[in-house]
């Protein structure tokens, strides 16, 4: 390399200047990568290791994103477009490099540029840490929504927390889950930009005083503690790089990094206590999914990121409009679940106490600005906080909540004449359980729109959790069924299928996912079916290689890959799947002459560390796997694997490799599911209950192409009310009884009969999750699938139809609906 070829180009783009687009050929990119390697990383091409190439490549891609980022920001400001602020405690984003490269259309030139130095892009991509700032479906939805907002041109701002340690790393030791810390920031993060100018003070505790001002009482909150929230921005690139949004994550810092007096007096630990306490707020993600975390630090996290985001939104708005009365016209704030619900009280405080607005005007603006997404009906997941804790930590916000509550209850009694029972159901304060603040009620009353995430879930919301608030505000609840981004979950995760689609229906589906419907016309074509199956086979080989490398278990890619990957939770019923596996194992052993369909049962997922039953389920899966896989009489007809550390990157390999997708939750309990969508989009058949978005998948895919079994939501509710127990069903089901008896006898637990006593007794006694009740229907449906598998053409036709009919489940469709119905923002609104 000559010095001149390494020289930094002088003709860098000015923001907004599109007259000199960057060149994207392999020559230019190779030159730029070497430039970054040399001057940003300080390595020669000879000395560079794979992680250096990763950083250099990321920086080159980042430059291209930044050009478009500036353009998007400038355009939003110029057009005075409405901004959508998506407040979410979790963003399960995964790796970003491949997504960015693919959305910018740079895959080929970058691959070629790196190859010149004998560096493989695929290996470089694998080195990027998986950003796991979320637990599961809720956090992944936020990530898909960020991508879809950018791809559909909605000016979107994600607001969340920059956890130092994301979701824990799971190892499996002797079949049991072990949790290890996750350290995604260890080597820095080239995607983020610290914004020191965007930092805000966040208070906790202290006192509220009032002062009289122009005949009006003004409340002043004097917090006892203050911490600083500092912004870190990550660009979110949309399809073709046309629009780039911002993910702004908050990091907590102490105002005084060290108490020098204490340090100099010899108290070296005490000198750092305050700073440690402040920074603890954004240190770790709570690994709680679908149940309440409940500790004080969690409430601190929630208020911390809510307050920082609102202060930022207000400052931004005032800088442009110098007027808060039009806030709701220019900003929509979406609350992703109740975790940011305290925002309702905090925005009121900022408007009334800090900016001097009248209460009623502020309340009108607040409700017009916020909307709220509910994600669960599980009672154990509904967020409430003890009043004494809330009051101690957030005294002014507590007062405001009382005042909001008074207004709502007045409306209910005077306006509607509701009785006492209804009033106490609507109240923001739960008087029954030692007095607690109900975050769901707060989010509901503070929003102009409240949505569920699938048609069934929204209906059940109206009947159950928000039954009485729905009567008070009958037009507030609406449905917005979840979706997944086809860029990550089809184009990037399944390049083989994408290429086949290019060749079969043309590349138009990449810009408009609705075009995959054209595939339907090819589903009956035997030649196409074979090509479709060949892609699936390759993807299964890739997964089999991963399992071989990580677990030293050999899988036959010719067997049916029957996969259940998701958080481990009783309502998701991994236990039902394991019991069917045990029953199948016993049948294969006792009836070896039958023509069994070879199956590989694949499980993955994390259990919350404190969730005993979920951990027992993981343990049982591993125990069953060990016995089945080492039994020669099974002759490879059944294999069981539990793949550790389920995360987005693993999902990207698993989804395209599935023949059968397990979506078998107890009906009425899965709000939507999005794993179900990723699988079907990639041509897996679904065995599932009528729950969450499975109901709408049935409508789109057609009943011949999806395999629905079991009790419906209303039947589950009725049986629970009637006190259903499992024992009678078990007695009438020899296969189920034998499976439960074997597990109870210690057949899978090395002779230890006690290991699964609780798990098995819970089915015998209460069968709360309807495992015994649904077993027979599940078993029969599985055997129906065994038969279909033998007719390869028929199976492949159904698989192709699944891909063809999934376009409606794109998160672009979800985002367009939110933008049109709730936010009144985005390209259509201008
Ligand atoms: C999609 C996804 C989920 C959600 O899966 P469900 O089956 O809908 O519960 C959870 N975790 C990861 C890593 C995902 O990619």
PDB file of C-alpha atoms in Angstrom, residues 200-456:
ATOM      1  CA  UNK A 200     -30.116  14.154  32.736  1.00  0.00           C
ATOM      2  CA  UNK A 201     -30.381  14.062  36.489  1.00  0.00           C
ATOM      3  CA  UNK A 202     -32.678  11.411  37.874  1.00  0.00           C
ATOM      4  CA  UNK A 203     -33.859  11.739  41.473  1.00  0.00           C
ATOM      5  CA  UNK A 204     -34.944   9.210  44.072  1.00  0.00           C
ATOM      6  CA  UNK A 205     -36.454   9.604  47.521  1.00  0.00           C
ATOM      7  CA  UNK A 206     -36.462  12.867  49.448  1.00  0.00           C
ATOM      8  CA  UNK A 207     -39.338  15.214  50.148  1.00  0.00           C
ATOM      9  CA  UNK A 208     -42.067  17.133  48.391  1.00  0.00           C
ATOM     10  CA  UNK A 209     -42.681  20.707  49.426  1.00  0.00           C
ATOM     11  CA  UNK A 210     -45.122  23.230  48.051  1.00  0.00           C
ATOM     12  CA  UNK A 211     -44.807  26.913  47.344  1.00  0.00           C
ATOM     13  CA  UNK A 212     -47.467  29.473  46.556  1.00  0.00           C
ATOM     14  CA  UNK A 213     -46.872  31.158  43.243  1.00  0.00           C
ATOM     15  CA  UNK A 214     -49.273  33.645  41.599  1.00  0.00           C
ATOM     16  CA  UNK A 215     -52.140  32.288  43.646  1.00  0.00           C
ATOM     17  CA  UNK A 216     -51.362  28.717  42.639  1.00  0.00           C
ATOM     18  CA  UNK A 217     -49.742  25.927  44.620  1.00  0.00           C
ATOM     19  CA  UNK A 218     -46.656  24.517  43.014  1.00  0.00           C
ATOM     20  CA  UNK A 219     -45.118  21.275  44.222  1.00  0.00           C
ATOM     21  CA  UNK A 220     -41.370  20.900  44.353  1.00  0.00           C
ATOM     22  CA  UNK A 221     -39.708  17.532  44.659  1.00  0.00           C
ATOM     23  CA  UNK A 222     -36.358  17.590  46.450  1.00  0.00           C
ATOM     24  CA  UNK A 223     -34.864  14.151  45.902  1.00  0.00           C
ATOM     25  CA  UNK A 224     -32.434  12.791  48.470  1.00  0.00           C
ATOM     26  CA  UNK A 225     -30.389  10.982  45.815  1.00  0.00           C
ATOM     27  CA  UNK A 226     -29.477  11.959  42.309  1.00  0.00           C
ATOM     28  CA  UNK A 227     -27.855   9.973  39.534  1.00  0.00           C
ATOM     29  CA  UNK A 228     -26.951  10.922  36.017  1.00  0.00           C
ATOM     30  CA  UNK A 229     -28.471   9.228  32.959  1.00  0.00           C
ATOM     31  CA  UNK A 230     -26.096   9.357  29.978  1.00  0.00           C
ATOM     32  CA  UNK A 231     -27.277   8.555  26.462  1.00  0.00           C
ATOM     33  CA  UNK A 232     -25.651   6.020  24.139  1.00  0.00           C
ATOM     34  CA  UNK A 233     -27.008   6.011  20.591  1.00  0.00           C
ATOM     35  CA  UNK A 234     -27.011   3.101  18.172  1.00  0.00           C
ATOM     36  CA  UNK A 235     -28.250   3.577  14.617  1.00  0.00           C
ATOM     37  CA  UNK A 236     -31.070   1.289  13.472  1.00  0.00           C
ATOM     38  CA  UNK A 237     -30.822   0.776   9.714  1.00  0.00           C
ATOM     39  CA  UNK A 238     -33.844  -0.011   7.619  1.00  0.00           C
ATOM     40  CA  UNK A 239     -34.091  -2.008   4.426  1.00  0.00           C
ATOM     41  CA  UNK A 240     -31.904  -0.595   1.639  1.00  0.00           C
ATOM     42  CA  UNK A 241     -30.514   1.874   4.173  1.00  0.00           C
ATOM     43  CA  UNK A 242     -33.059   4.472   3.140  1.00  0.00           C
ATOM     44  CA  UNK A 243     -34.059   5.430   6.625  1.00  0.00           C
ATOM     45  CA  UNK A 244     -31.994   5.178   9.808  1.00  0.00           C
ATOM     46  CA  UNK A 245     -33.516   5.572  13.264  1.00  0.00           C
ATOM     47  CA  UNK A 246     -31.951   5.802  16.714  1.00  0.00           C
ATOM     48  CA  UNK A 247     -31.886   3.401  19.607  1.00  0.00           C
ATOM     49  CA  UNK A 248     -31.020   5.511  22.642  1.00  0.00           C
ATOM     50  CA  UNK A 249     -29.961   3.502  25.696  1.00  0.00           C
ATOM     51  CA  UNK A 250     -29.351   5.075  29.106  1.00  0.00           C
ATOM     52  CA  UNK A 251     -26.385   4.388  31.310  1.00  0.00           C
ATOM     53  CA  UNK A 252     -26.307   5.405  34.980  1.00  0.00           C
ATOM     54  CA  UNK A 253     -23.412   7.394  36.383  1.00  0.00           C
ATOM     55  CA  UNK A 254     -22.864   8.929  39.755  1.00  0.00           C
ATOM     56  CA  UNK A 255     -22.614  12.712  39.916  1.00  0.00           C
ATOM     57  CA  UNK A 256     -19.507  12.377  42.085  1.00  0.00           C
ATOM     58  CA  UNK A 257     -17.359   9.525  40.849  1.00  0.00           C
ATOM     59  CA  UNK A 258     -15.525   9.295  44.163  1.00  0.00           C
ATOM     60  CA  UNK A 259     -15.869  10.949  47.569  1.00  0.00           C
ATOM     61  CA  UNK A 260     -12.359  12.332  47.848  1.00  0.00           C
ATOM     62  CA  UNK A 261     -12.741  13.335  51.506  1.00  0.00           C
ATOM     63  CA  UNK A 262     -13.593   9.794  52.476  1.00  0.00           C
ATOM     64  CA  UNK A 263     -10.846   8.397  50.286  1.00  0.00           C
ATOM     65  CA  UNK A 264      -8.206  10.673  51.754  1.00  0.00           C
ATOM     66  CA  UNK A 265      -9.368   9.766  55.247  1.00  0.00           C
ATOM     67  CA  UNK A 266      -8.558   6.164  54.400  1.00  0.00           C
ATOM     68  CA  UNK A 267     -12.080   4.888  53.691  1.00  0.00           C
ATOM     69  CA  UNK A 268     -11.283   3.514  50.235  1.00  0.00           C
ATOM     70  CA  UNK A 269     -14.382   1.359  49.974  1.00  0.00           C
ATOM     71  CA  UNK A 270     -16.773   3.945  51.379  1.00  0.00           C
ATOM     72  CA  UNK A 271     -15.418   6.518  48.947  1.00  0.00           C
ATOM     73  CA  UNK A 272     -16.814   4.474  46.090  1.00  0.00           C
ATOM     74  CA  UNK A 273     -20.100   3.353  47.643  1.00  0.00           C
ATOM     75  CA  UNK A 274     -22.210   6.107  46.156  1.00  0.00           C
ATOM     76  CA  UNK A 275     -20.813   5.648  42.710  1.00  0.00           C
ATOM     77  CA  UNK A 276     -21.322   1.892  42.881  1.00  0.00           C
ATOM     78  CA  UNK A 277     -24.896   2.389  43.983  1.00  0.00           C
ATOM     79  CA  UNK A 278     -25.616   4.725  41.077  1.00  0.00           C
ATOM     80  CA  UNK A 279     -24.017   2.491  38.498  1.00  0.00           C
ATOM     81  CA  UNK A 280     -25.825  -0.581  39.843  1.00  0.00           C
ATOM     82  CA  UNK A 281     -29.013   0.766  38.248  1.00  0.00           C
ATOM     83  CA  UNK A 282     -27.898  -0.184  34.749  1.00  0.00           C
ATOM     84  CA  UNK A 283     -25.598  -3.058  35.666  1.00  0.00           C
ATOM     85  CA  UNK A 284     -27.808  -6.104  34.987  1.00  0.00           C
ATOM     86  CA  UNK A 285     -30.921  -7.135  33.157  1.00  0.00           C
ATOM     87  CA  UNK A 286     -33.450  -8.900  35.387  1.00  0.00           C
ATOM     88  CA  UNK A 287     -33.827 -12.400  33.969  1.00  0.00           C
ATOM     89  CA  UNK A 288     -37.548 -12.433  34.733  1.00  0.00           C
ATOM     90  CA  UNK A 289     -39.903 -13.307  31.916  1.00  0.00           C
ATOM     91  CA  UNK A 290     -43.650 -13.432  32.523  1.00  0.00           C
ATOM     92  CA  UNK A 291     -43.323 -12.959  36.238  1.00  0.00           C
ATOM     93  CA  UNK A 292     -42.744  -9.875  38.368  1.00  0.00           C
ATOM     94  CA  UNK A 293     -39.193  -9.116  39.493  1.00  0.00           C
ATOM     95  CA  UNK A 294     -40.396  -7.163  42.516  1.00  0.00           C
ATOM     96  CA  UNK A 295     -37.165  -5.748  43.979  1.00  0.00           C
ATOM     97  CA  UNK A 296     -36.442  -2.097  44.655  1.00  0.00           C
ATOM     98  CA  UNK A 297     -33.613  -1.982  42.119  1.00  0.00           C
ATOM     99  CA  UNK A 298     -36.073  -2.965  39.430  1.00  0.00           C
ATOM    100  CA  UNK A 299     -38.343  -0.025  40.260  1.00  0.00           C
ATOM    101  CA  UNK A 300     -35.273   2.208  40.185  1.00  0.00           C
ATOM    102  CA  UNK A 301     -34.434   0.918  36.708  1.00  0.00           C
ATOM    103  CA  UNK A 302     -37.957   1.571  35.512  1.00  0.00           C
ATOM    104  CA  UNK A 303     -38.094   5.122  36.783  1.00  0.00           C
ATOM    105  CA  UNK A 304     -34.532   5.848  35.719  1.00  0.00           C
ATOM    106  CA  UNK A 305     -35.073   5.091  32.059  1.00  0.00           C
ATOM    107  CA  UNK A 306     -38.596   6.516  31.977  1.00  0.00           C
ATOM    108  CA  UNK A 307     -37.573   9.853  33.459  1.00  0.00           C
ATOM    109  CA  UNK A 308     -34.435  10.160  31.318  1.00  0.00           C
ATOM    110  CA  UNK A 309     -36.426   9.413  28.157  1.00  0.00           C
ATOM    111  CA  UNK A 310     -39.171  11.916  28.987  1.00  0.00           C
ATOM    112  CA  UNK A 311     -36.701  14.661  29.871  1.00  0.00           C
ATOM    113  CA  UNK A 312     -34.956  13.984  26.579  1.00  0.00           C
ATOM    114  CA  UNK A 313     -38.216  14.015  24.611  1.00  0.00           C
ATOM    115  CA  UNK A 314     -39.286  17.296  26.207  1.00  0.00           C
ATOM    116  CA  UNK A 315     -35.939  18.969  25.663  1.00  0.00           C
ATOM    117  CA  UNK A 316     -35.896  17.868  22.049  1.00  0.00           C
ATOM    118  CA  UNK A 317     -39.449  19.081  21.529  1.00  0.00           C
ATOM    119  CA  UNK A 318     -38.846  22.459  23.153  1.00  0.00           C
ATOM    120  CA  UNK A 319     -35.703  22.981  21.094  1.00  0.00           C
ATOM    121  CA  UNK A 320     -37.746  22.617  17.931  1.00  0.00           C
ATOM    122  CA  UNK A 321     -41.162  24.048  18.849  1.00  0.00           C
ATOM    123  CA  UNK A 322     -40.625  26.050  22.062  1.00  0.00           C
ATOM    124  CA  UNK A 323     -44.121  25.050  23.150  1.00  0.00           C
ATOM    125  CA  UNK A 324     -45.413  22.027  25.032  1.00  0.00           C
ATOM    126  CA  UNK A 325     -49.092  22.397  24.163  1.00  0.00           C
ATOM    127  CA  UNK A 326     -48.489  20.666  20.819  1.00  0.00           C
ATOM    128  CA  UNK A 327     -46.515  17.771  22.335  1.00  0.00           C
ATOM    129  CA  UNK A 328     -49.073  15.123  21.403  1.00  0.00           C
ATOM    130  CA  UNK A 329     -49.157  16.356  17.791  1.00  0.00           C
ATOM    131  CA  UNK A 330     -45.428  15.878  17.411  1.00  0.00           C
ATOM    132  CA  UNK A 331     -44.622  12.936  19.664  1.00  0.00           C
ATOM    133  CA  UNK A 332     -46.218   9.541  20.230  1.00  0.00           C
ATOM    134  CA  UNK A 333     -44.892   7.504  23.155  1.00  0.00           C
ATOM    135  CA  UNK A 334     -45.516   3.771  23.136  1.00  0.00           C
ATOM    136  CA  UNK A 335     -45.170   1.946  26.466  1.00  0.00           C
ATOM    137  CA  UNK A 336     -43.960  -1.594  25.794  1.00  0.00           C
ATOM    138  CA  UNK A 337     -45.680  -3.380  28.682  1.00  0.00           C
ATOM    139  CA  UNK A 338     -46.009  -1.749  32.107  1.00  0.00           C
ATOM    140  CA  UNK A 339     -42.267  -1.488  32.798  1.00  0.00           C
ATOM    141  CA  UNK A 340     -42.233   2.200  31.723  1.00  0.00           C
ATOM    142  CA  UNK A 341     -45.749   2.883  33.121  1.00  0.00           C
ATOM    143  CA  UNK A 342     -44.407   5.246  35.778  1.00  0.00           C
ATOM    144  CA  UNK A 343     -43.853   7.554  32.787  1.00  0.00           C
ATOM    145  CA  UNK A 344     -47.507   8.557  33.038  1.00  0.00           C
ATOM    146  CA  UNK A 345     -46.928  10.095  36.477  1.00  0.00           C
ATOM    147  CA  UNK A 346     -43.506  11.440  35.560  1.00  0.00           C
ATOM    148  CA  UNK A 347     -44.742  13.258  32.447  1.00  0.00           C
ATOM    149  CA  UNK A 348     -47.477  14.839  34.573  1.00  0.00           C
ATOM    150  CA  UNK A 349     -44.830  15.958  37.080  1.00  0.00           C
ATOM    151  CA  UNK A 350     -42.650  17.440  34.360  1.00  0.00           C
ATOM    152  CA  UNK A 351     -45.549  19.252  32.699  1.00  0.00           C
ATOM    153  CA  UNK A 352     -47.220  20.528  35.877  1.00  0.00           C
ATOM    154  CA  UNK A 353     -44.406  20.990  38.409  1.00  0.00           C
ATOM    155  CA  UNK A 354     -41.498  21.827  36.142  1.00  0.00           C
ATOM    156  CA  UNK A 355     -43.157  23.502  33.160  1.00  0.00           C
ATOM    157  CA  UNK A 356     -46.037  25.134  35.038  1.00  0.00           C
ATOM    158  CA  UNK A 357     -48.921  23.665  33.084  1.00  0.00           C
ATOM    159  CA  UNK A 358     -52.451  23.359  34.526  1.00  0.00           C
ATOM    160  CA  UNK A 359     -53.351  19.850  35.679  1.00  0.00           C
ATOM    161  CA  UNK A 360     -56.253  19.319  33.275  1.00  0.00           C
ATOM    162  CA  UNK A 361     -54.330  20.538  30.243  1.00  0.00           C
ATOM    163  CA  UNK A 362     -51.392  18.350  31.210  1.00  0.00           C
ATOM    164  CA  UNK A 363     -53.648  15.327  31.649  1.00  0.00           C
ATOM    165  CA  UNK A 364     -55.182  15.821  28.208  1.00  0.00           C
ATOM    166  CA  UNK A 365     -51.720  16.034  26.640  1.00  0.00           C
ATOM    167  CA  UNK A 366     -50.433  13.048  28.599  1.00  0.00           C
ATOM    168  CA  UNK A 367     -53.248  10.788  27.494  1.00  0.00           C
ATOM    169  CA  UNK A 368     -52.987  11.930  23.905  1.00  0.00           C
ATOM    170  CA  UNK A 369     -49.253  11.228  23.909  1.00  0.00           C
ATOM    171  CA  UNK A 370     -49.097   7.781  25.504  1.00  0.00           C
ATOM    172  CA  UNK A 371     -50.301   4.431  24.313  1.00  0.00           C
ATOM    173  CA  UNK A 372     -49.717   1.103  26.015  1.00  0.00           C
ATOM    174  CA  UNK A 373     -49.158  -2.472  24.867  1.00  0.00           C
ATOM    175  CA  UNK A 374     -50.191  -5.255  27.207  1.00  0.00           C
ATOM    176  CA  UNK A 375     -48.161  -8.462  26.890  1.00  0.00           C
ATOM    177  CA  UNK A 376     -49.579 -10.883  29.402  1.00  0.00           C
ATOM    178  CA  UNK A 377     -52.658 -11.976  31.276  1.00  0.00           C
ATOM    179  CA  UNK A 378     -50.747 -14.161  33.742  1.00  0.00           C
ATOM    180  CA  UNK A 379     -51.626 -12.875  37.242  1.00  0.00           C
ATOM    181  CA  UNK A 380     -48.074 -13.542  38.476  1.00  0.00           C
ATOM    182  CA  UNK A 381     -46.722 -11.228  35.773  1.00  0.00           C
ATOM    183  CA  UNK A 382     -48.980  -8.219  36.389  1.00  0.00           C
ATOM    184  CA  UNK A 383     -46.814  -5.515  37.841  1.00  0.00           C
ATOM    185  CA  UNK A 384     -47.714  -3.959  41.188  1.00  0.00           C
ATOM    186  CA  UNK A 385     -45.553  -2.166  43.758  1.00  0.00           C
ATOM    187  CA  UNK A 386     -46.036  -1.822  47.505  1.00  0.00           C
ATOM    188  CA  UNK A 387     -47.208   1.713  48.254  1.00  0.00           C
ATOM    189  CA  UNK A 388     -44.620   2.244  50.994  1.00  0.00           C
ATOM    190  CA  UNK A 389     -41.764   1.421  48.603  1.00  0.00           C
ATOM    191  CA  UNK A 390     -43.207   3.561  45.831  1.00  0.00           C
ATOM    192  CA  UNK A 391     -43.785   6.463  48.193  1.00  0.00           C
ATOM    193  CA  UNK A 392     -40.282   6.287  49.658  1.00  0.00           C
ATOM    194  CA  UNK A 393     -38.583   6.149  46.257  1.00  0.00           C
ATOM    195  CA  UNK A 394     -40.918   8.384  44.228  1.00  0.00           C
ATOM    196  CA  UNK A 395     -42.884  10.574  46.643  1.00  0.00           C
ATOM    197  CA  UNK A 396     -44.133  13.136  44.156  1.00  0.00           C
ATOM    198  CA  UNK A 397     -45.085  10.538  41.556  1.00  0.00           C
ATOM    199  CA  UNK A 398     -47.098   8.754  44.260  1.00  0.00           C
ATOM    200  CA  UNK A 399     -49.058  11.936  44.978  1.00  0.00           C
ATOM    201  CA  UNK A 400     -49.724  12.350  41.284  1.00  0.00           C
ATOM    202  CA  UNK A 401     -50.974   8.771  41.011  1.00  0.00           C
ATOM    203  CA  UNK A 402     -53.439   9.436  43.850  1.00  0.00           C
ATOM    204  CA  UNK A 403     -54.655  12.523  42.046  1.00  0.00           C
ATOM    205  CA  UNK A 404     -55.032  10.685  38.731  1.00  0.00           C
ATOM    206  CA  UNK A 405     -56.880   7.923  40.548  1.00  0.00           C
ATOM    207  CA  UNK A 406     -59.269  10.369  42.157  1.00  0.00           C
ATOM    208  CA  UNK A 407     -60.183  11.747  38.732  1.00  0.00           C
ATOM    209  CA  UNK A 408     -60.728   8.318  37.201  1.00  0.00           C
ATOM    210  CA  UNK A 409     -62.827   7.048  40.095  1.00  0.00           C
ATOM    211  CA  UNK A 410     -64.901  10.221  39.990  1.00  0.00           C
ATOM    212  CA  UNK A 411     -65.610   9.557  36.327  1.00  0.00           C
ATOM    213  CA  UNK A 412     -66.591   5.990  37.143  1.00  0.00           C
ATOM    214  CA  UNK A 413     -68.930   6.820  40.010  1.00  0.00           C
ATOM    215  CA  UNK A 414     -70.458  10.088  38.843  1.00  0.00           C
ATOM    216  CA  UNK A 415     -70.402   9.472  35.116  1.00  0.00           C
ATOM    217  CA  UNK A 416     -71.213   5.777  35.052  1.00  0.00           C
ATOM    218  CA  UNK A 417     -72.642   4.961  38.440  1.00  0.00           C
ATOM    219  CA  UNK A 418     -70.311   1.989  38.897  1.00  0.00           C
ATOM    220  CA  UNK A 419     -70.682  -0.003  42.094  1.00  0.00           C
ATOM    221  CA  UNK A 420     -68.049  -0.539  44.776  1.00  0.00           C
ATOM    222  CA  UNK A 421     -66.728  -3.819  43.372  1.00  0.00           C
ATOM    223  CA  UNK A 422     -66.178  -2.260  39.966  1.00  0.00           C
ATOM    224  CA  UNK A 423     -64.580   0.813  41.507  1.00  0.00           C
ATOM    225  CA  UNK A 424     -62.055  -1.265  43.416  1.00  0.00           C
ATOM    226  CA  UNK A 425     -61.241  -3.237  40.242  1.00  0.00           C
ATOM    227  CA  UNK A 426     -60.615  -0.028  38.322  1.00  0.00           C
ATOM    228  CA  UNK A 427     -58.630   1.732  41.060  1.00  0.00           C
ATOM    229  CA  UNK A 428     -54.922   2.325  40.509  1.00  0.00           C
ATOM    230  CA  UNK A 429     -54.462   1.206  44.110  1.00  0.00           C
ATOM    231  CA  UNK A 430     -54.994  -2.410  45.049  1.00  0.00           C
ATOM    232  CA  UNK A 431     -56.407  -2.155  48.571  1.00  0.00           C
ATOM    233  CA  UNK A 432     -56.522  -5.917  49.052  1.00  0.00           C
ATOM    234  CA  UNK A 433     -52.917  -7.033  49.246  1.00  0.00           C
ATOM    235  CA  UNK A 434     -51.258  -4.633  51.646  1.00  0.00           C
ATOM    236  CA  UNK A 435     -51.929  -1.679  49.343  1.00  0.00           C
ATOM    237  CA  UNK A 436     -50.073  -1.734  46.060  1.00  0.00           C
ATOM    238  CA  UNK A 437     -49.840   0.484  42.973  1.00  0.00           C
ATOM    239  CA  UNK A 438     -51.170  -1.283  39.863  1.00  0.00           C
ATOM    240  CA  UNK A 439     -48.990  -0.412  36.933  1.00  0.00           C
ATOM    241  CA  UNK A 440     -51.389  -1.894  34.347  1.00  0.00           C
ATOM    242  CA  UNK A 441     -54.194   0.382  35.504  1.00  0.00           C
ATOM    243  CA  UNK A 442     -51.838   3.381  35.513  1.00  0.00           C
ATOM    244  CA  UNK A 443     -50.689   2.671  31.950  1.00  0.00           C
ATOM    245  CA  UNK A 444     -54.279   2.113  30.840  1.00  0.00           C
ATOM    246  CA  UNK A 445     -55.778   5.309  32.197  1.00  0.00           C
ATOM    247  CA  UNK A 446     -52.784   7.380  31.046  1.00  0.00           C
ATOM    248  CA  UNK A 447     -53.081   6.233  27.413  1.00  0.00           C
ATOM    249  CA  UNK A 448     -55.430   7.001  24.557  1.00  0.00           C
ATOM    250  CA  UNK A 449     -54.956   3.527  23.101  1.00  0.00           C
ATOM    251  CA  UNK A 450     -54.292   0.192  24.768  1.00  0.00           C
ATOM    252  CA  UNK A 451     -53.492  -2.810  22.655  1.00  0.00           C
ATOM    253  CA  UNK A 452     -53.144  -6.545  22.920  1.00  0.00           C
ATOM    254  CA  UNK A 453     -50.767  -8.436  20.659  1.00  0.00           C
ATOM    255  CA  UNK A 454     -53.055 -10.975  18.980  1.00  0.00           C
ATOM    256  CA  UNK A 455     -56.786 -11.102  18.311  1.00  0.00           C
ATOM    257  CA  UNK A 456     -57.438 -13.713  20.996  1.00  0.00           C
TER     258      UNK A 456
END
